[in-house]
Amino acid sequence: QVQLVESGGGLVQSGGSLRLSCTASGSLLDLAIIGWFRQAPGKGREGVAAITNDGTTHYKDSVKGRFIISRDNAKNTVDLEMHSLKPEDTAVYYCAADPHYVIKLLRLDSGEYDYWGQGTPVTVSA
C-alpha cells in the first residue's frame, strides 16, 4: 500500500506562484505514473499534470506553459510548480499514483489511479 502526502498549498494572489509537493511512502520507481489532480467547489475532479517513470510529462491544456511537474526519485517526491496562477486554478489539489502502465490517452484520467493523497487546498485571489 502506497501512501501519498501533499504539501505546499495555500493562499496566493492572481499572477503568483506556488509549489506543491507529493511525498510517497515507498520508492517512486515502483510507481509507473504519478499525477496531480484538482477539484474545485461544485465541480468534478480533473487531471492537471502527470509524469511517468521514464519522465514523460502530460498537462491539461489550460495549465500548459504555467505548471511544471517533476520528480525526484532519490527523495520519493513529485512536485508541481504553478506559475501565473489564476482564480480559476482555485481547488483542492490531489496527488495520485499507480504502479501499472497507463496509456497516453488516459494519463490524466482519475479512474486510472489507485493511490490518492488527502489533498492540499490552493486559493487564488483576484
mmCIF file with all atom_site columns, C-alpha atoms in Angstrom:
data_model
loop_
_atom_site.group_PDB
_atom_site.id
_atom_site.type_symbol
_atom_site.label_atom_id
_atom_site.label_alt_id
_atom_site.label_comp_id
_atom_site.label_asym_id
_atom_site.label_entity_id
_atom_site.label_seq_id
_atom_site.pdbx_PDB_ins_code
_atom_site.Cartn_x
_atom_site.Cartn_y
_atom_site.Cartn_z
_atom_site.occupancy
_atom_site.B_iso_or_equiv
_atom_site.pdbx_formal_charge
_atom_site.auth_seq_id
_atom_site.auth_comp_id
_atom_site.auth_asym_id
_atom_site.auth_atom_id
_atom_site.pdbx_PDB_model_num
ATOM 1   C CA . GLN A 1 1   ? 0.000   0.000  0.000   1.00 0.00 ? 1   GLN A CA 1
ATOM 2   C CA . VAL A 1 2   ? 1.409   3.350  -1.065  1.00 0.00 ? 2   VAL A CA 1
ATOM 3   C CA . GLN A 1 3   ? 0.724   6.440  0.998   1.00 0.00 ? 3   GLN A CA 1
ATOM 4   C CA . LEU A 1 4   ? 0.913   9.870  -0.576  1.00 0.00 ? 4   LEU A CA 1
ATOM 5   C CA . VAL A 1 5   ? 1.138   13.124 1.348   1.00 0.00 ? 5   VAL A CA 1
ATOM 6   C CA . GLU A 1 6   ? 0.713   16.510 -0.295  1.00 0.00 ? 6   GLU A CA 1
ATOM 7   C CA . SER A 1 7   ? 2.068   19.807 0.986   1.00 0.00 ? 7   SER A CA 1
ATOM 8   C CA . GLY A 1 8   ? 2.564   23.353 -0.175  1.00 0.00 ? 8   GLY A CA 1
ATOM 9   C CA . GLY A 1 9   ? -0.965  24.598 -0.711  1.00 0.00 ? 9   GLY A CA 1
ATOM 10  C CA . GLY A 1 10  ? -2.149  27.991 0.459   1.00 0.00 ? 10  GLY A CA 1
ATOM 11  C CA . LEU A 1 11  ? -3.453  31.390 -0.488  1.00 0.00 ? 11  LEU A CA 1
ATOM 12  C CA . VAL A 1 12  ? -1.818  33.345 -3.290  1.00 0.00 ? 12  VAL A CA 1
ATOM 13  C CA . GLN A 1 13  ? -2.729  36.385 -5.339  1.00 0.00 ? 13  GLN A CA 1
ATOM 14  C CA . SER A 1 14  ? -3.557  36.147 -9.001  1.00 0.00 ? 14  SER A CA 1
ATOM 15  C CA . GLY A 1 15  ? -0.349  36.022 -11.031 1.00 0.00 ? 15  GLY A CA 1
ATOM 16  C CA . GLY A 1 16  ? 1.582   34.467 -8.183  1.00 0.00 ? 16  GLY A CA 1
ATOM 17  C CA . SER A 1 17  ? 3.285   31.099 -7.826  1.00 0.00 ? 17  SER A CA 1
ATOM 18  C CA . LEU A 1 18  ? 3.089   28.074 -5.560  1.00 0.00 ? 18  LEU A CA 1
ATOM 19  C CA . ARG A 1 19  ? 4.984   24.823 -5.385  1.00 0.00 ? 19  ARG A CA 1
ATOM 20  C CA . LEU A 1 20  ? 3.145   21.686 -4.322  1.00 0.00 ? 20  LEU A CA 1
ATOM 21  C CA . SER A 1 21  ? 4.986   18.591 -3.211  1.00 0.00 ? 21  SER A CA 1
ATOM 22  C CA . CYS A 1 22  ? 3.862   14.966 -3.007  1.00 0.00 ? 22  CYS A CA 1
ATOM 23  C CA . THR A 1 23  ? 5.861   12.543 -0.896  1.00 0.00 ? 23  THR A CA 1
ATOM 24  C CA . ALA A 1 24  ? 5.396   8.814  -1.385  1.00 0.00 ? 24  ALA A CA 1
ATOM 25  C CA . SER A 1 25  ? 5.862   6.251  1.386   1.00 0.00 ? 25  SER A CA 1
ATOM 26  C CA . GLY A 1 26  ? 7.770   3.933  -0.901  1.00 0.00 ? 26  GLY A CA 1
ATOM 27  C CA . SER A 1 27  ? 10.049  4.167  -3.895  1.00 0.00 ? 27  SER A CA 1
ATOM 28  C CA . LEU A 1 28  ? 8.835   6.180  -6.874  1.00 0.00 ? 28  LEU A CA 1
ATOM 29  C CA . LEU A 1 29  ? 10.493  3.596  -9.057  1.00 0.00 ? 29  LEU A CA 1
ATOM 30  C CA . ASP A 1 30  ? 7.698   1.193  -8.093  1.00 0.00 ? 30  ASP A CA 1
ATOM 31  C CA . LEU A 1 31  ? 5.106   3.589  -9.493  1.00 0.00 ? 31  LEU A CA 1
ATOM 32  C CA . ALA A 1 32  ? 4.534   3.713  -13.225 1.00 0.00 ? 32  ALA A CA 1
ATOM 33  C CA . ILE A 1 33  ? 2.795   7.061  -13.132 1.00 0.00 ? 33  ILE A CA 1
ATOM 34  C CA . ILE A 1 34  ? 2.156   9.907  -10.701 1.00 0.00 ? 34  ILE A CA 1
ATOM 35  C CA . GLY A 1 35  ? -0.333  12.660 -11.322 1.00 0.00 ? 35  GLY A CA 1
ATOM 36  C CA . TRP A 1 36  ? -1.748  15.837 -9.870  1.00 0.00 ? 36  TRP A CA 1
ATOM 37  C CA . PHE A 1 37  ? -5.482  16.346 -9.939  1.00 0.00 ? 37  PHE A CA 1
ATOM 38  C CA . ARG A 1 38  ? -7.720  19.095 -8.646  1.00 0.00 ? 38  ARG A CA 1
ATOM 39  C CA . GLN A 1 39  ? -11.304 19.551 -7.611  1.00 0.00 ? 39  GLN A CA 1
ATOM 40  C CA . ALA A 1 40  ? -12.893 22.968 -7.422  1.00 0.00 ? 40  ALA A CA 1
ATOM 41  C CA . PRO A 1 41  ? -16.007 23.581 -5.308  1.00 0.00 ? 41  PRO A CA 1
ATOM 42  C CA . GLY A 1 42  ? -19.061 22.120 -7.025  1.00 0.00 ? 42  GLY A CA 1
ATOM 43  C CA . LYS A 1 43  ? -17.027 20.574 -9.834  1.00 0.00 ? 43  LYS A CA 1
ATOM 44  C CA . GLY A 1 44  ? -15.633 17.191 -10.688 1.00 0.00 ? 44  GLY A CA 1
ATOM 45  C CA . ARG A 1 45  ? -12.051 16.082 -10.246 1.00 0.00 ? 45  ARG A CA 1
ATOM 46  C CA . GLU A 1 46  ? -9.817  16.846 -13.212 1.00 0.00 ? 46  GLU A CA 1
ATOM 47  C CA . GLY A 1 47  ? -6.322  15.849 -14.191 1.00 0.00 ? 47  GLY A CA 1
ATOM 48  C CA . VAL A 1 48  ? -3.771  18.653 -14.192 1.00 0.00 ? 48  VAL A CA 1
ATOM 49  C CA . ALA A 1 49  ? -0.418  17.001 -14.860 1.00 0.00 ? 49  ALA A CA 1
ATOM 50  C CA . ALA A 1 50  ? 1.186   13.585 -14.833 1.00 0.00 ? 50  ALA A CA 1
ATOM 51  C CA . ILE A 1 51  ? 4.668   12.135 -15.068 1.00 0.00 ? 51  ILE A CA 1
ATOM 52  C CA . THR A 1 52  ? 5.636   8.581  -15.915 1.00 0.00 ? 52  THR A CA 1
ATOM 53  C CA . ASN A 1 53  ? 8.574   6.645  -14.540 1.00 0.00 ? 53  ASN A CA 1
ATOM 54  C CA . ASP A 1 54  ? 10.575  7.443  -17.684 1.00 0.00 ? 54  ASP A CA 1
ATOM 55  C CA . GLY A 1 55  ? 9.985   11.158 -17.135 1.00 0.00 ? 55  GLY A CA 1
ATOM 56  C CA . THR A 1 56  ? 7.359   11.738 -19.808 1.00 0.00 ? 56  THR A CA 1
ATOM 57  C CA . THR A 1 57  ? 5.037   14.562 -18.790 1.00 0.00 ? 57  THR A CA 1
ATOM 58  C CA . HIS A 1 58  ? 1.447   15.413 -19.660 1.00 0.00 ? 58  HIS A CA 1
ATOM 59  C CA . TYR A 1 59  ? -0.547  18.566 -18.928 1.00 0.00 ? 59  TYR A CA 1
ATOM 60  C CA . LYS A 1 60  ? -4.113  19.762 -19.066 1.00 0.00 ? 60  LYS A CA 1
ATOM 61  C CA . ASP A 1 61  ? -4.317  22.321 -21.860 1.00 0.00 ? 61  ASP A CA 1
ATOM 62  C CA . SER A 1 62  ? -5.263  25.192 -19.565 1.00 0.00 ? 62  SER A CA 1
ATOM 63  C CA . VAL A 1 63  ? -2.090  24.822 -17.471 1.00 0.00 ? 63  VAL A CA 1
ATOM 64  C CA . LYS A 1 64  ? 0.444   24.228 -20.248 1.00 0.00 ? 64  LYS A CA 1
ATOM 65  C CA . GLY A 1 65  ? 3.220   26.793 -20.052 1.00 0.00 ? 65  GLY A CA 1
ATOM 66  C CA . ARG A 1 66  ? 2.267   27.691 -16.453 1.00 0.00 ? 66  ARG A CA 1
ATOM 67  C CA . PHE A 1 67  ? 2.630   24.432 -14.488 1.00 0.00 ? 67  PHE A CA 1
ATOM 68  C CA . ILE A 1 68  ? 5.641   22.120 -14.335 1.00 0.00 ? 68  ILE A CA 1
ATOM 69  C CA . ILE A 1 69  ? 5.614   18.608 -12.917 1.00 0.00 ? 69  ILE A CA 1
ATOM 70  C CA . SER A 1 70  ? 8.866   16.982 -11.854 1.00 0.00 ? 70  SER A CA 1
ATOM 71  C CA . ARG A 1 71  ? 10.025  14.017 -9.857  1.00 0.00 ? 71  ARG A CA 1
ATOM 72  C CA . ASP A 1 72  ? 12.971  13.309 -7.570  1.00 0.00 ? 72  ASP A CA 1
ATOM 73  C CA . ASN A 1 73  ? 13.387  9.565  -7.255  1.00 0.00 ? 73  ASN A CA 1
ATOM 74  C CA . ALA A 1 74  ? 16.016  9.912  -4.532  1.00 0.00 ? 74  ALA A CA 1
ATOM 75  C CA . LYS A 1 75  ? 13.621  11.866 -2.315  1.00 0.00 ? 75  LYS A CA 1
ATOM 76  C CA . ASN A 1 76  ? 10.467  9.989  -3.403  1.00 0.00 ? 76  ASN A CA 1
ATOM 77  C CA . THR A 1 77  ? 8.795   13.284 -4.239  1.00 0.00 ? 77  THR A CA 1
ATOM 78  C CA . VAL A 1 78  ? 6.852   14.686 -7.153  1.00 0.00 ? 78  VAL A CA 1
ATOM 79  C CA . ASP A 1 79  ? 6.463   18.442 -7.307  1.00 0.00 ? 79  ASP A CA 1
ATOM 80  C CA . LEU A 1 80  ? 4.042   20.674 -9.138  1.00 0.00 ? 80  LEU A CA 1
ATOM 81  C CA . GLU A 1 81  ? 5.305   24.179 -9.774  1.00 0.00 ? 81  GLU A CA 1
ATOM 82  C CA . MET A 1 82  ? 2.450   26.529 -10.510 1.00 0.00 ? 82  MET A CA 1
ATOM 83  C CA . HIS A 1 83  ? 3.081   29.956 -12.033 1.00 0.00 ? 83  HIS A CA 1
ATOM 84  C CA . SER A 1 84  ? 0.875   32.778 -13.310 1.00 0.00 ? 84  SER A CA 1
ATOM 85  C CA . LEU A 1 85  ? -1.923  31.463 -11.139 1.00 0.00 ? 85  LEU A CA 1
ATOM 86  C CA . LYS A 1 86  ? -5.479  32.458 -11.897 1.00 0.00 ? 86  LYS A CA 1
ATOM 87  C CA . PRO A 1 87  ? -8.602  32.462 -9.718  1.00 0.00 ? 87  PRO A CA 1
ATOM 88  C CA . GLU A 1 88  ? -9.905  29.537 -11.771 1.00 0.00 ? 88  GLU A CA 1
ATOM 89  C CA . ASP A 1 89  ? -6.959  27.470 -10.502 1.00 0.00 ? 89  ASP A CA 1
ATOM 90  C CA . THR A 1 90  ? -8.537  27.543 -7.052  1.00 0.00 ? 90  THR A CA 1
ATOM 91  C CA . ALA A 1 91  ? -9.203  23.968 -5.943  1.00 0.00 ? 91  ALA A CA 1
ATOM 92  C CA . VAL A 1 92  ? -8.102  21.171 -3.684  1.00 0.00 ? 92  VAL A CA 1
ATOM 93  C CA . TYR A 1 93  ? -5.091  19.563 -5.330  1.00 0.00 ? 93  TYR A CA 1
ATOM 94  C CA . TYR A 1 94  ? -4.532  15.833 -5.019  1.00 0.00 ? 94  TYR A CA 1
ATOM 95  C CA . CYS A 1 95  ? -1.528  13.670 -5.739  1.00 0.00 ? 95  CYS A CA 1
ATOM 96  C CA . ALA A 1 96  ? -2.258  10.229 -7.166  1.00 0.00 ? 96  ALA A CA 1
ATOM 97  C CA . ALA A 1 97  ? -0.191  7.277  -8.299  1.00 0.00 ? 97  ALA A CA 1
ATOM 98  C CA . ASP A 1 98  ? -0.469  3.881  -9.885  1.00 0.00 ? 98  ASP A CA 1
ATOM 99  C CA . PRO A 1 99  ? 2.014   1.023  -10.245 1.00 0.00 ? 99  PRO A CA 1
ATOM 100 C CA . HIS A 1 100 ? 0.664   -0.043 -13.633 1.00 0.00 ? 100 HIS A CA 1
ATOM 101 C CA . TYR A 1 101 ? 1.318   1.333  -17.090 1.00 0.00 ? 101 TYR A CA 1
ATOM 102 C CA . VAL A 1 102 ? -1.347  3.771  -18.277 1.00 0.00 ? 102 VAL A CA 1
ATOM 103 C CA . ILE A 1 103 ? -1.815  4.504  -21.951 1.00 0.00 ? 103 ILE A CA 1
ATOM 104 C CA . LYS A 1 104 ? -1.108  8.069  -23.013 1.00 0.00 ? 104 LYS A CA 1
ATOM 105 C CA . LEU A 1 105 ? -4.733  8.875  -23.719 1.00 0.00 ? 105 LEU A CA 1
ATOM 106 C CA . LEU A 1 106 ? -5.750  8.098  -20.125 1.00 0.00 ? 106 LEU A CA 1
ATOM 107 C CA . ARG A 1 107 ? -2.884  9.585  -18.143 1.00 0.00 ? 107 ARG A CA 1
ATOM 108 C CA . LEU A 1 108 ? -4.998  12.462 -16.852 1.00 0.00 ? 108 LEU A CA 1
ATOM 109 C CA . ASP A 1 109 ? -7.972  10.214 -16.115 1.00 0.00 ? 109 ASP A CA 1
ATOM 110 C CA . SER A 1 110 ? -8.542  9.852  -12.359 1.00 0.00 ? 110 SER A CA 1
ATOM 111 C CA . GLY A 1 111 ? -10.020 6.383  -12.868 1.00 0.00 ? 111 GLY A CA 1
ATOM 112 C CA . GLU A 1 112 ? -6.581  5.047  -13.809 1.00 0.00 ? 112 GLU A CA 1
ATOM 113 C CA . TYR A 1 113 ? -5.028  5.784  -10.409 1.00 0.00 ? 113 TYR A CA 1
ATOM 114 C CA . ASP A 1 114 ? -5.244  3.507  -7.368  1.00 0.00 ? 114 ASP A CA 1
ATOM 115 C CA . TYR A 1 115 ? -3.479  5.558  -4.711  1.00 0.00 ? 115 TYR A CA 1
ATOM 116 C CA . TRP A 1 116 ? -4.515  9.023  -3.582  1.00 0.00 ? 116 TRP A CA 1
ATOM 117 C CA . GLY A 1 117 ? -3.377  11.604 -1.097  1.00 0.00 ? 117 GLY A CA 1
ATOM 118 C CA . GLN A 1 118 ? -5.673  13.643 1.137   1.00 0.00 ? 118 GLN A CA 1
ATOM 119 C CA . GLY A 1 119 ? -5.308  16.829 -0.874  1.00 0.00 ? 119 GLY A CA 1
ATOM 120 C CA . THR A 1 120 ? -3.994  20.308 -0.241  1.00 0.00 ? 120 THR A CA 1
ATOM 121 C CA . PRO A 1 121 ? -6.091  23.433 -0.850  1.00 0.00 ? 121 PRO A CA 1
ATOM 122 C CA . VAL A 1 122 ? -4.989  26.184 -3.192  1.00 0.00 ? 122 VAL A CA 1
ATOM 123 C CA . THR A 1 123 ? -6.816  29.503 -3.244  1.00 0.00 ? 123 THR A CA 1
ATOM 124 C CA . VAL A 1 124 ? -6.002  32.164 -5.815  1.00 0.00 ? 124 VAL A CA 1
ATOM 125 C CA . SER A 1 125 ? -7.448  35.564 -5.030  1.00 0.00 ? 125 SER A CA 1
ATOM 126 C CA . ALA A 1 126 ? -8.350  38.010 -7.767  1.00 0.00 ? 126 ALA A CA 1
#
